C-alpha cells in the first residue's frame, strides 16, 4: 500500500505561487477550459500543450521576481536603499501602465516585495496638464499619488526635474525612478546608484545596474568605512560615537594620594630682601673702617 506524502507549504510560499499564477491568468484559463471539456474522458497527455504554456509562464515569473530581488539587493548593500521604497514616476510610465492595464498600487509592492510609496513631482503634473487630453489618462493616474516636493520655480520639464532629483542623491539611493523615456533612462544611467523601473511584456521590470554604478561599487573603500558598513550589516545600526564624560573640576575627594603642599613664595621674598640689606650694610661698614 502506497501512502501519499502530503507536502505542507507555509503561507509565504503559497502567497508567492498565487502571485506567479496571477500573472499567468490567460494560460491558466486556457488550461482550465481544456480540462473542463475533457473531464469525462481524460486521456494520457491530455491538455499537454496548455499545461506547458502555463508552466512556462510560471517559470518566467519566478525568474522575473528572482532577478528583481538580486538587483535590489545590490542597491541595498551598496547604496543604503531601505524599504519602504519611494517610487518616483513620470507620465510615460503612467501611460504605459494604463495601456497594459497594470494596477500600480497592487503590482508595485508585489514586484519589489516591500511597502511602496509611489510619488510624482509637481513638474510632471504640470507638463501632463499642458499636453492636453491626449494624456488625460496618465494625468488621472498620477493625481492618485502623493506629490513630491521639488524646488523648481518656475516649473521645469519632467525630464529635467527627475534628473535633478536623481542628482540630489549622494551615495544613498532614495528613489526608484519609473520611466519609459529612453532619453531620461540614459541620463539616469550616468548617475551612480539610481534604480530604474520600466514596463515591458505587460509587466513591471527593474533595469540592471549601469556601468557607472558598477564602477562606483568596485571603487576601493577606506578600511574605516568598510568596518562601519560591516557593523551595520551585522548589527543593523550605526555605532554611535561615545560621549566623553565631564570630569569634576578640582581634586577628587575619593583619591588616596597625599596632597602636595604648595610653597608660598610670598613669605620667602621679604626674608631674602632683609638679608641682602644686612650684607650691604656690613660691606659699607667695612669700607668705612
PDB file of C-alpha atoms in Angstrom:
ATOM      1  CA  UNK A   1       0.000   0.000   0.000  1.00  0.00           C
ATOM      2  CA  UNK A   2       1.428   3.338  -1.048  1.00  0.00           C
ATOM      3  CA  UNK A   3       0.937   6.126   1.464  1.00  0.00           C
ATOM      4  CA  UNK A   4       0.669   9.524  -0.219  1.00  0.00           C
ATOM      5  CA  UNK A   5       3.066  12.128   1.097  1.00  0.00           C
ATOM      6  CA  UNK A   6       1.465  15.494   1.711  1.00  0.00           C
ATOM      7  CA  UNK A   7       3.863  18.418   1.475  1.00  0.00           C
ATOM      8  CA  UNK A   8       2.751  21.313   3.640  1.00  0.00           C
ATOM      9  CA  UNK A   9       3.712  24.710   2.290  1.00  0.00           C
ATOM     10  CA  UNK A  10       3.935  27.737   4.519  1.00  0.00           C
ATOM     11  CA  UNK A  11       1.857  30.833   3.895  1.00  0.00           C
ATOM     12  CA  UNK A  12       4.755  32.726   2.341  1.00  0.00           C
ATOM     13  CA  UNK A  13       5.323  30.136  -0.397  1.00  0.00           C
ATOM     14  CA  UNK A  14       1.619  29.868  -1.115  1.00  0.00           C
ATOM     15  CA  UNK A  15       1.447  33.642  -1.443  1.00  0.00           C
ATOM     16  CA  UNK A  16       4.340  33.575  -3.912  1.00  0.00           C
ATOM     17  CA  UNK A  17       2.713  30.895  -6.062  1.00  0.00           C
ATOM     18  CA  UNK A  18      -0.526  32.850  -6.060  1.00  0.00           C
ATOM     19  CA  UNK A  19       1.412  35.910  -7.209  1.00  0.00           C
ATOM     20  CA  UNK A  20       3.049  33.965 -10.026  1.00  0.00           C
ATOM     21  CA  UNK A  21      -0.256  32.467 -11.174  1.00  0.00           C
ATOM     22  CA  UNK A  22      -1.973  35.845 -11.098  1.00  0.00           C
ATOM     23  CA  UNK A  23       0.387  36.987 -13.859  1.00  0.00           C
ATOM     24  CA  UNK A  24      -0.473  33.887 -15.926  1.00  0.00           C
ATOM     25  CA  UNK A  25      -4.239  34.218 -15.825  1.00  0.00           C
ATOM     26  CA  UNK A  26      -4.690  33.753 -19.577  1.00  0.00           C
ATOM     27  CA  UNK A  27      -2.715  30.496 -19.647  1.00  0.00           C
ATOM     28  CA  UNK A  28      -4.490  29.269 -16.514  1.00  0.00           C
ATOM     29  CA  UNK A  29      -7.909  29.944 -18.072  1.00  0.00           C
ATOM     30  CA  UNK A  30      -6.961  28.080 -21.257  1.00  0.00           C
ATOM     31  CA  UNK A  31      -5.730  25.095 -19.263  1.00  0.00           C
ATOM     32  CA  UNK A  32      -8.864  25.114 -17.100  1.00  0.00           C
ATOM     33  CA  UNK A  33     -11.134  25.178 -20.156  1.00  0.00           C
ATOM     34  CA  UNK A  34      -9.292  22.245 -21.687  1.00  0.00           C
ATOM     35  CA  UNK A  35      -9.548  20.186 -18.512  1.00  0.00           C
ATOM     36  CA  UNK A  36     -13.234  21.072 -18.148  1.00  0.00           C
ATOM     37  CA  UNK A  37     -14.052  19.992 -21.692  1.00  0.00           C
ATOM     38  CA  UNK A  38     -12.259  16.653 -21.293  1.00  0.00           C
ATOM     39  CA  UNK A  39     -13.272  15.961 -17.715  1.00  0.00           C
ATOM     40  CA  UNK A  40     -15.381  12.918 -18.602  1.00  0.00           C
ATOM     41  CA  UNK A  41     -12.857  11.328 -20.954  1.00  0.00           C
ATOM     42  CA  UNK A  42      -9.389  12.275 -19.774  1.00  0.00           C
ATOM     43  CA  UNK A  43      -6.594  10.576 -21.704  1.00  0.00           C
ATOM     44  CA  UNK A  44      -2.849  10.442 -21.278  1.00  0.00           C
ATOM     45  CA  UNK A  45      -1.138  13.753 -22.077  1.00  0.00           C
ATOM     46  CA  UNK A  46      -4.483  15.471 -22.475  1.00  0.00           C
ATOM     47  CA  UNK A  47      -4.160  19.284 -22.442  1.00  0.00           C
ATOM     48  CA  UNK A  48      -0.383  18.923 -22.513  1.00  0.00           C
ATOM     49  CA  UNK A  49       0.117  21.953 -24.722  1.00  0.00           C
ATOM     50  CA  UNK A  50      -1.950  24.215 -22.468  1.00  0.00           C
ATOM     51  CA  UNK A  51      -0.205  22.886 -19.376  1.00  0.00           C
ATOM     52  CA  UNK A  52       3.256  23.501 -20.850  1.00  0.00           C
ATOM     53  CA  UNK A  53       2.294  27.069 -21.709  1.00  0.00           C
ATOM     54  CA  UNK A  54       1.097  27.624 -18.143  1.00  0.00           C
ATOM     55  CA  UNK A  55       4.259  26.059 -16.717  1.00  0.00           C
ATOM     56  CA  UNK A  56       6.469  28.178 -18.971  1.00  0.00           C
ATOM     57  CA  UNK A  57       4.659  31.329 -17.873  1.00  0.00           C
ATOM     58  CA  UNK A  58       5.073  30.484 -14.179  1.00  0.00           C
ATOM     59  CA  UNK A  59       8.788  29.763 -14.652  1.00  0.00           C
ATOM     60  CA  UNK A  60       9.244  33.131 -16.340  1.00  0.00           C
ATOM     61  CA  UNK A  61       7.535  34.856 -13.423  1.00  0.00           C
ATOM     62  CA  UNK A  62       9.793  33.055 -10.948  1.00  0.00           C
ATOM     63  CA  UNK A  63      12.866  34.228 -12.868  1.00  0.00           C
ATOM     64  CA  UNK A  64      11.447  37.748 -13.023  1.00  0.00           C
ATOM     65  CA  UNK A  65      10.960  38.010  -9.268  1.00  0.00           C
ATOM     66  CA  UNK A  66      14.341  36.432  -8.501  1.00  0.00           C
ATOM     67  CA  UNK A  67      16.045  38.876 -10.864  1.00  0.00           C
ATOM     68  CA  UNK A  68      14.359  41.803  -9.135  1.00  0.00           C
ATOM     69  CA  UNK A  69      15.393  40.513  -5.718  1.00  0.00           C
ATOM     70  CA  UNK A  70      19.019  40.132  -6.835  1.00  0.00           C
ATOM     71  CA  UNK A  71      19.246  43.633  -8.339  1.00  0.00           C
ATOM     72  CA  UNK A  72      17.538  45.295  -5.377  1.00  0.00           C
ATOM     73  CA  UNK A  73      19.995  43.598  -3.016  1.00  0.00           C
ATOM     74  CA  UNK A  74      22.846  45.311  -4.904  1.00  0.00           C
ATOM     75  CA  UNK A  75      21.339  48.725  -4.214  1.00  0.00           C
ATOM     76  CA  UNK A  76      20.522  47.817  -0.625  1.00  0.00           C
ATOM     77  CA  UNK A  77      24.043  46.687   0.254  1.00  0.00           C
ATOM     78  CA  UNK A  78      25.944  49.377  -1.653  1.00  0.00           C
ATOM     79  CA  UNK A  79      23.673  52.436  -1.671  1.00  0.00           C
ATOM     80  CA  UNK A  80      21.681  52.027   1.566  1.00  0.00           C
ATOM     81  CA  UNK A  81      18.352  51.519  -0.181  1.00  0.00           C
ATOM     82  CA  UNK A  82      15.861  50.514   2.501  1.00  0.00           C
ATOM     83  CA  UNK A  83      12.104  49.837   2.475  1.00  0.00           C
ATOM     84  CA  UNK A  84       9.545  51.312   2.407  1.00  0.00           C
ATOM     85  CA  UNK A  85      10.637  52.216  -1.103  1.00  0.00           C
ATOM     86  CA  UNK A  86       9.759  55.524  -2.718  1.00  0.00           C
ATOM     87  CA  UNK A  87       8.994  55.307  -6.432  1.00  0.00           C
ATOM     88  CA  UNK A  88       9.105  58.494  -8.484  1.00  0.00           C
ATOM     89  CA  UNK A  89       7.245  58.066 -11.770  1.00  0.00           C
ATOM     90  CA  UNK A  90       6.693  60.205 -14.825  1.00  0.00           C
ATOM     91  CA  UNK A  91       3.889  60.484 -17.373  1.00  0.00           C
ATOM     92  CA  UNK A  92       5.347  57.927 -19.792  1.00  0.00           C
ATOM     93  CA  UNK A  93       5.352  55.207 -17.138  1.00  0.00           C
ATOM     94  CA  UNK A  94       1.805  56.055 -16.077  1.00  0.00           C
ATOM     95  CA  UNK A  95       0.675  55.902 -19.714  1.00  0.00           C
ATOM     96  CA  UNK A  96       2.340  52.504 -20.203  1.00  0.00           C
ATOM     97  CA  UNK A  97       0.660  51.199 -17.046  1.00  0.00           C
ATOM     98  CA  UNK A  98      -2.695  52.379 -18.395  1.00  0.00           C
ATOM     99  CA  UNK A  99      -2.162  50.741 -21.783  1.00  0.00           C
ATOM    100  CA  UNK A 100      -1.039  47.439 -20.234  1.00  0.00           C
ATOM    101  CA  UNK A 101      -3.806  47.540 -17.593  1.00  0.00           C
ATOM    102  CA  UNK A 102      -1.369  47.391 -14.675  1.00  0.00           C
ATOM    103  CA  UNK A 103      -2.622  48.481 -11.284  1.00  0.00           C
ATOM    104  CA  UNK A 104       0.450  50.191  -9.844  1.00  0.00           C
ATOM    105  CA  UNK A 105      -0.790  50.188  -6.252  1.00  0.00           C
ATOM    106  CA  UNK A 106      -1.171  46.400  -6.345  1.00  0.00           C
ATOM    107  CA  UNK A 107       1.638  45.276  -8.638  1.00  0.00           C
ATOM    108  CA  UNK A 108       4.463  47.542  -7.476  1.00  0.00           C
ATOM    109  CA  UNK A 109       4.627  46.224  -3.864  1.00  0.00           C
ATOM    110  CA  UNK A 110       4.364  42.639  -5.111  1.00  0.00           C
ATOM    111  CA  UNK A 111       7.225  43.077  -7.546  1.00  0.00           C
ATOM    112  CA  UNK A 112       9.517  44.941  -5.141  1.00  0.00           C
ATOM    113  CA  UNK A 113       8.450  42.656  -2.262  1.00  0.00           C
ATOM    114  CA  UNK A 114       8.088  45.555   0.179  1.00  0.00           C
ATOM    115  CA  UNK A 115       5.934  48.526   1.040  1.00  0.00           C
ATOM    116  CA  UNK A 116       5.983  51.152  -1.686  1.00  0.00           C
ATOM    117  CA  UNK A 117       5.211  54.855  -1.631  1.00  0.00           C
ATOM    118  CA  UNK A 118       4.530  55.995  -5.198  1.00  0.00           C
ATOM    119  CA  UNK A 119       5.081  59.697  -5.793  1.00  0.00           C
ATOM    120  CA  UNK A 120       5.056  62.225  -8.598  1.00  0.00           C
ATOM    121  CA  UNK A 121       6.581  65.697  -8.799  1.00  0.00           C
ATOM    122  CA  UNK A 122       4.650  68.882  -9.439  1.00  0.00           C
ATOM    123  CA  UNK A 123       6.677  69.444 -12.625  1.00  0.00           C
ATOM    124  CA  UNK A 124       5.418  66.143 -14.055  1.00  0.00           C
ATOM    125  CA  UNK A 125       1.813  67.038 -13.247  1.00  0.00           C
ATOM    126  CA  UNK A 126       2.186  70.476 -14.811  1.00  0.00           C
ATOM    127  CA  UNK A 127       3.650  69.022 -18.001  1.00  0.00           C
ATOM    128  CA  UNK A 128       0.829  66.471 -18.314  1.00  0.00           C
ATOM    129  CA  UNK A 129      -1.760  69.217 -17.853  1.00  0.00           C
ATOM    130  CA  UNK A 130      -0.149  71.292 -20.609  1.00  0.00           C
ATOM    131  CA  UNK A 131      -0.047  68.353 -23.046  1.00  0.00           C
ATOM    132  CA  UNK A 132      -3.835  68.210 -23.049  1.00  0.00           C
ATOM    133  CA  UNK A 133      -6.425  65.489 -23.463  1.00  0.00           C
ATOM    134  CA  UNK A 134      -4.076  63.015 -25.178  1.00  0.00           C
ATOM    135  CA  UNK A 135      -2.502  62.196 -21.821  1.00  0.00           C
ATOM    136  CA  UNK A 136      -5.573  62.649 -19.647  1.00  0.00           C
ATOM    137  CA  UNK A 137      -5.429  59.006 -18.535  1.00  0.00           C
ATOM    138  CA  UNK A 138      -1.806  59.330 -17.422  1.00  0.00           C
ATOM    139  CA  UNK A 139      -2.650  62.563 -15.607  1.00  0.00           C
ATOM    140  CA  UNK A 140      -5.544  60.852 -13.830  1.00  0.00           C
ATOM    141  CA  UNK A 141      -3.228  58.053 -12.652  1.00  0.00           C
ATOM    142  CA  UNK A 142      -0.533  60.470 -11.471  1.00  0.00           C
ATOM    143  CA  UNK A 143      -3.024  62.517  -9.475  1.00  0.00           C
ATOM    144  CA  UNK A 144      -3.836  59.435  -7.388  1.00  0.00           C
ATOM    145  CA  UNK A 145      -0.402  59.561  -5.751  1.00  0.00           C
ATOM    146  CA  UNK A 146       1.269  61.980  -3.363  1.00  0.00           C
ATOM    147  CA  UNK A 147       3.160  64.938  -4.777  1.00  0.00           C
ATOM    148  CA  UNK A 148       6.885  65.002  -4.073  1.00  0.00           C
ATOM    149  CA  UNK A 149       8.150  68.493  -3.389  1.00  0.00           C
ATOM    150  CA  UNK A 150      10.734  69.745  -5.860  1.00  0.00           C
ATOM    151  CA  UNK A 151      12.480  73.135  -5.686  1.00  0.00           C
ATOM    152  CA  UNK A 152      11.715  74.172  -9.265  1.00  0.00           C
ATOM    153  CA  UNK A 153      10.175  77.605  -9.591  1.00  0.00           C
ATOM    154  CA  UNK A 154       9.424  78.279 -12.408  1.00  0.00           C
ATOM    155  CA  UNK A 155       8.403  74.746 -13.320  1.00  0.00           C
ATOM    156  CA  UNK A 156      10.831  72.669 -15.383  1.00  0.00           C
ATOM    157  CA  UNK A 157      10.154  69.853 -17.811  1.00  0.00           C
ATOM    158  CA  UNK A 158       9.588  66.382 -16.390  1.00  0.00           C
ATOM    159  CA  UNK A 159      12.939  65.139 -17.708  1.00  0.00           C
ATOM    160  CA  UNK A 160      14.916  67.999 -16.158  1.00  0.00           C
ATOM    161  CA  UNK A 161      13.017  67.714 -12.883  1.00  0.00           C
ATOM    162  CA  UNK A 162      13.607  63.986 -12.485  1.00  0.00           C
ATOM    163  CA  UNK A 163      17.282  64.312 -13.464  1.00  0.00           C
ATOM    164  CA  UNK A 164      17.681  66.963 -10.786  1.00  0.00           C
ATOM    165  CA  UNK A 165      16.007  64.729  -8.191  1.00  0.00           C
ATOM    166  CA  UNK A 166      18.380  61.907  -9.126  1.00  0.00           C
ATOM    167  CA  UNK A 167      21.466  64.114  -8.843  1.00  0.00           C
ATOM    168  CA  UNK A 168      20.441  65.104  -5.320  1.00  0.00           C
ATOM    169  CA  UNK A 169      21.080  61.556  -4.129  1.00  0.00           C
ATOM    170  CA  UNK A 170      24.652  61.308  -2.854  1.00  0.00           C
ATOM    171  CA  UNK A 171      25.889  57.811  -2.101  1.00  0.00           C
ATOM    172  CA  UNK A 172      22.392  56.906  -0.936  1.00  0.00           C
ATOM    173  CA  UNK A 173      19.577  55.634  -3.143  1.00  0.00           C
ATOM    174  CA  UNK A 174      16.391  57.421  -2.114  1.00  0.00           C
ATOM    175  CA  UNK A 175      14.051  56.725  -5.030  1.00  0.00           C
ATOM    176  CA  UNK A 176      13.195  54.188  -7.668  1.00  0.00           C
ATOM    177  CA  UNK A 177      12.711  56.086 -10.926  1.00  0.00           C
ATOM    178  CA  UNK A 178       9.925  54.691 -13.112  1.00  0.00           C
ATOM    179  CA  UNK A 179      10.004  55.867 -16.717  1.00  0.00           C
ATOM    180  CA  UNK A 180       9.594  54.732 -20.317  1.00  0.00           C
ATOM    181  CA  UNK A 181      11.557  57.684 -21.739  1.00  0.00           C
ATOM    182  CA  UNK A 182      14.770  56.439 -23.374  1.00  0.00           C
ATOM    183  CA  UNK A 183      16.459  59.839 -23.131  1.00  0.00           C
ATOM    184  CA  UNK A 184      15.726  60.092 -19.426  1.00  0.00           C
ATOM    185  CA  UNK A 185      16.810  56.487 -18.856  1.00  0.00           C
ATOM    186  CA  UNK A 186      20.198  57.119 -20.467  1.00  0.00           C
ATOM    187  CA  UNK A 187      20.655  60.273 -18.394  1.00  0.00           C
ATOM    188  CA  UNK A 188      19.799  58.424 -15.171  1.00  0.00           C
ATOM    189  CA  UNK A 189      22.301  55.689 -16.017  1.00  0.00           C
ATOM    190  CA  UNK A 190      25.070  58.298 -15.908  1.00  0.00           C
ATOM    191  CA  UNK A 191      24.373  58.805 -12.192  1.00  0.00           C
ATOM    192  CA  UNK A 192      25.636  56.022  -9.906  1.00  0.00           C
ATOM    193  CA  UNK A 193      23.183  54.266  -7.616  1.00  0.00           C
ATOM    194  CA  UNK A 194      19.933  55.056  -9.455  1.00  0.00           C
ATOM    195  CA  UNK A 195      17.472  52.115  -9.731  1.00  0.00           C
ATOM    196  CA  UNK A 196      15.232  52.360 -12.808  1.00  0.00           C
ATOM    197  CA  UNK A 197      11.862  50.681 -13.386  1.00  0.00           C
ATOM    198  CA  UNK A 198      10.125  50.210 -16.730  1.00  0.00           C
ATOM    199  CA  UNK A 199       7.225  48.255 -18.231  1.00  0.00           C
ATOM    200  CA  UNK A 200       7.778  45.519 -20.798  1.00  0.00           C
ATOM    201  CA  UNK A 201       5.956  42.311 -21.727  1.00  0.00           C
ATOM    202  CA  UNK A 202       2.910  43.558 -19.821  1.00  0.00           C
ATOM    203  CA  UNK A 203       4.865  43.587 -16.550  1.00  0.00           C
ATOM    204  CA  UNK A 204       6.983  45.865 -14.352  1.00  0.00           C
ATOM    205  CA  UNK A 205      10.723  45.226 -14.628  1.00  0.00           C
ATOM    206  CA  UNK A 206      13.819  46.683 -12.999  1.00  0.00           C
ATOM    207  CA  UNK A 207      16.769  47.659 -15.146  1.00  0.00           C
ATOM    208  CA  UNK A 208      20.145  46.125 -14.405  1.00  0.00           C
ATOM    209  CA  UNK A 209      22.737  48.390 -12.726  1.00  0.00           C
ATOM    210  CA  UNK A 210      24.553  50.658 -15.149  1.00  0.00           C
ATOM    211  CA  UNK A 211      28.292  50.500 -15.799  1.00  0.00           C
ATOM    212  CA  UNK A 212      28.851  53.686 -13.788  1.00  0.00           C
ATOM    213  CA  UNK A 213      27.005  52.144 -10.843  1.00  0.00           C
ATOM    214  CA  UNK A 214      29.177  49.025 -11.046  1.00  0.00           C
ATOM    215  CA  UNK A 215      32.328  51.165 -11.219  1.00  0.00           C
ATOM    216  CA  UNK A 216      31.183  53.062  -8.137  1.00  0.00           C
ATOM    217  CA  UNK A 217      30.639  49.780  -6.299  1.00  0.00           C
ATOM    218  CA  UNK A 218      34.072  48.453  -7.273  1.00  0.00           C
ATOM    219  CA  UNK A 219      35.922  51.558  -6.071  1.00  0.00           C
ATOM    220  CA  UNK A 220      38.332  50.858  -3.192  1.00  0.00           C
ATOM    221  CA  UNK A 221      36.950  51.999   0.129  1.00  0.00           C
ATOM    222  CA  UNK A 222      38.663  53.103   3.291  1.00  0.00           C
ATOM    223  CA  UNK A 223      39.094  50.475   5.954  1.00  0.00           C
ATOM    224  CA  UNK A 224      37.090  52.553   8.404  1.00  0.00           C
ATOM    225  CA  UNK A 225      34.082  52.789   6.083  1.00  0.00           C
ATOM    226  CA  UNK A 226      34.284  49.060   5.366  1.00  0.00           C
ATOM    227  CA  UNK A 227      34.276  48.291   9.093  1.00  0.00           C
ATOM    228  CA  UNK A 228      31.317  50.614   9.686  1.00  0.00           C
ATOM    229  CA  UNK A 229      29.358  49.057   6.818  1.00  0.00           C
ATOM    230  CA  UNK A 230      30.157  45.577   8.117  1.00  0.00           C
ATOM    231  CA  UNK A 231      28.936  46.546  11.585  1.00  0.00           C
ATOM    232  CA  UNK A 232      25.769  47.987  10.116  1.00  0.00           C
ATOM    233  CA  UNK A 233      25.166  44.817   8.097  1.00  0.00           C
ATOM    234  CA  UNK A 234      25.627  42.640  11.192  1.00  0.00           C
ATOM    235  CA  UNK A 235      24.012  44.729  13.920  1.00  0.00           C
ATOM    236  CA  UNK A 236      21.638  46.753  11.775  1.00  0.00           C
ATOM    237  CA  UNK A 237      22.531  50.141  13.287  1.00  0.00           C
ATOM    238  CA  UNK A 238      25.355  52.596  13.049  1.00  0.00           C
ATOM    239  CA  UNK A 239      27.653  52.718  16.024  1.00  0.00           C
ATOM    240  CA  UNK A 240      27.001  55.909  17.929  1.00  0.00           C
ATOM    241  CA  UNK A 241      30.082  57.895  18.947  1.00  0.00           C
ATOM    242  CA  UNK A 242      30.801  57.716  22.631  1.00  0.00           C
ATOM    243  CA  UNK A 243      30.490  60.934  24.557  1.00  0.00           C
ATOM    244  CA  UNK A 244      33.319  61.954  26.818  1.00  0.00           C
ATOM    245  CA  UNK A 245      32.336  62.192  30.427  1.00  0.00           C
ATOM    246  CA  UNK A 246      32.820  65.544  32.029  1.00  0.00           C
ATOM    247  CA  UNK A 247      35.140  65.209  34.969  1.00  0.00           C
ATOM    248  CA  UNK A 248      34.514  67.329  38.049  1.00  0.00           C
ATOM    249  CA  UNK A 249      36.850  70.244  38.470  1.00  0.00           C
ATOM    250  CA  UNK A 250      39.230  70.254  41.401  1.00  0.00           C
ATOM    251  CA  UNK A 251      40.770  67.378  43.345  1.00  0.00           C
ATOM    252  CA  UNK A 252      38.998  64.084  43.634  1.00  0.00           C
ATOM    253  CA  UNK A 253      37.681  63.687  47.202  1.00  0.00           C
ATOM    254  CA  UNK A 254      37.971  59.894  46.953  1.00  0.00           C
ATOM    255  CA  UNK A 255      41.622  59.943  45.923  1.00  0.00           C
ATOM    256  CA  UNK A 256      44.136  58.165  48.245  1.00  0.00           C
ATOM    257  CA  UNK A 257      47.126  60.187  47.102  1.00  0.00           C
ATOM    258  CA  UNK A 258      48.543  62.722  49.540  1.00  0.00           C
ATOM    259  CA  UNK A 259      48.181  66.313  48.610  1.00  0.00           C
ATOM    260  CA  UNK A 260      51.365  68.171  47.804  1.00  0.00           C
ATOM    261  CA  UNK A 261      51.947  71.255  49.857  1.00  0.00           C
ATOM    262  CA  UNK A 262      52.417  74.371  47.819  1.00  0.00           C
ATOM    263  CA  UNK A 263      55.407  76.514  48.667  1.00  0.00           C
ATOM    264  CA  UNK A 264      54.394  80.057  49.300  1.00  0.00           C
ATOM    265  CA  UNK A 265      56.966  82.350  47.775  1.00  0.00           C
ATOM    266  CA  UNK A 266      55.433  85.440  49.309  1.00  0.00           C
ATOM    267  CA  UNK A 267      56.747  84.533  52.777  1.00  0.00           C
ATOM    268  CA  UNK A 268      60.295  83.889  51.480  1.00  0.00           C
ATOM    269  CA  UNK A 269      60.697  87.014  49.409  1.00  0.00           C
ATOM    270  CA  UNK A 270      60.757  89.536  52.334  1.00  0.00           C
ATOM    271  CA  UNK A 271      63.368  87.457  54.194  1.00  0.00           C
ATOM    272  CA  UNK A 272      65.590  87.439  51.132  1.00  0.00           C
ATOM    273  CA  UNK A 273      65.276  91.189  50.821  1.00  0.00           C
ATOM    274  CA  UNK A 274      66.266  91.782  54.508  1.00  0.00           C
ATOM    275  CA  UNK A 275      69.316  89.524  54.208  1.00  0.00           C
ATOM    276  CA  UNK A 276      70.539  91.498  51.212  1.00  0.00           C
ATOM    277  CA  UNK A 277      70.183  94.769  53.078  1.00  0.00           C
ATOM    278  CA  UNK A 278      72.230  93.446  56.001  1.00  0.00           C
ATOM    279  CA  UNK A 279      75.005  92.331  53.678  1.00  0.00           C
ATOM    280  CA  UNK A 280      75.118  95.722  52.051  1.00  0.00           C
ATOM    281  CA  UNK A 281      75.333  97.443  55.470  1.00  0.00           C
ATOM    282  CA  UNK A 282      78.188  95.198  56.544  1.00  0.00           C
ATOM    283  CA  UNK A 283      80.086  95.993  53.351  1.00  0.00           C
ATOM    284  CA  UNK A 284      79.655  99.697  53.808  1.00  0.00           C
ATOM    285  CA  UNK A 285      80.784  99.489  57.467  1.00  0.00           C
ATOM    286  CA  UNK A 286      83.918  97.559  56.496  1.00  0.00           C
ATOM    287  CA  UNK A 287      84.764 100.056  53.799  1.00  0.00           C
ATOM    288  CA  UNK A 288      84.372 102.958  56.220  1.00  0.00           C
ATOM    289  CA  UNK A 289      86.696 101.311  58.744  1.00  0.00           C
TER     290      UNK A 289
END
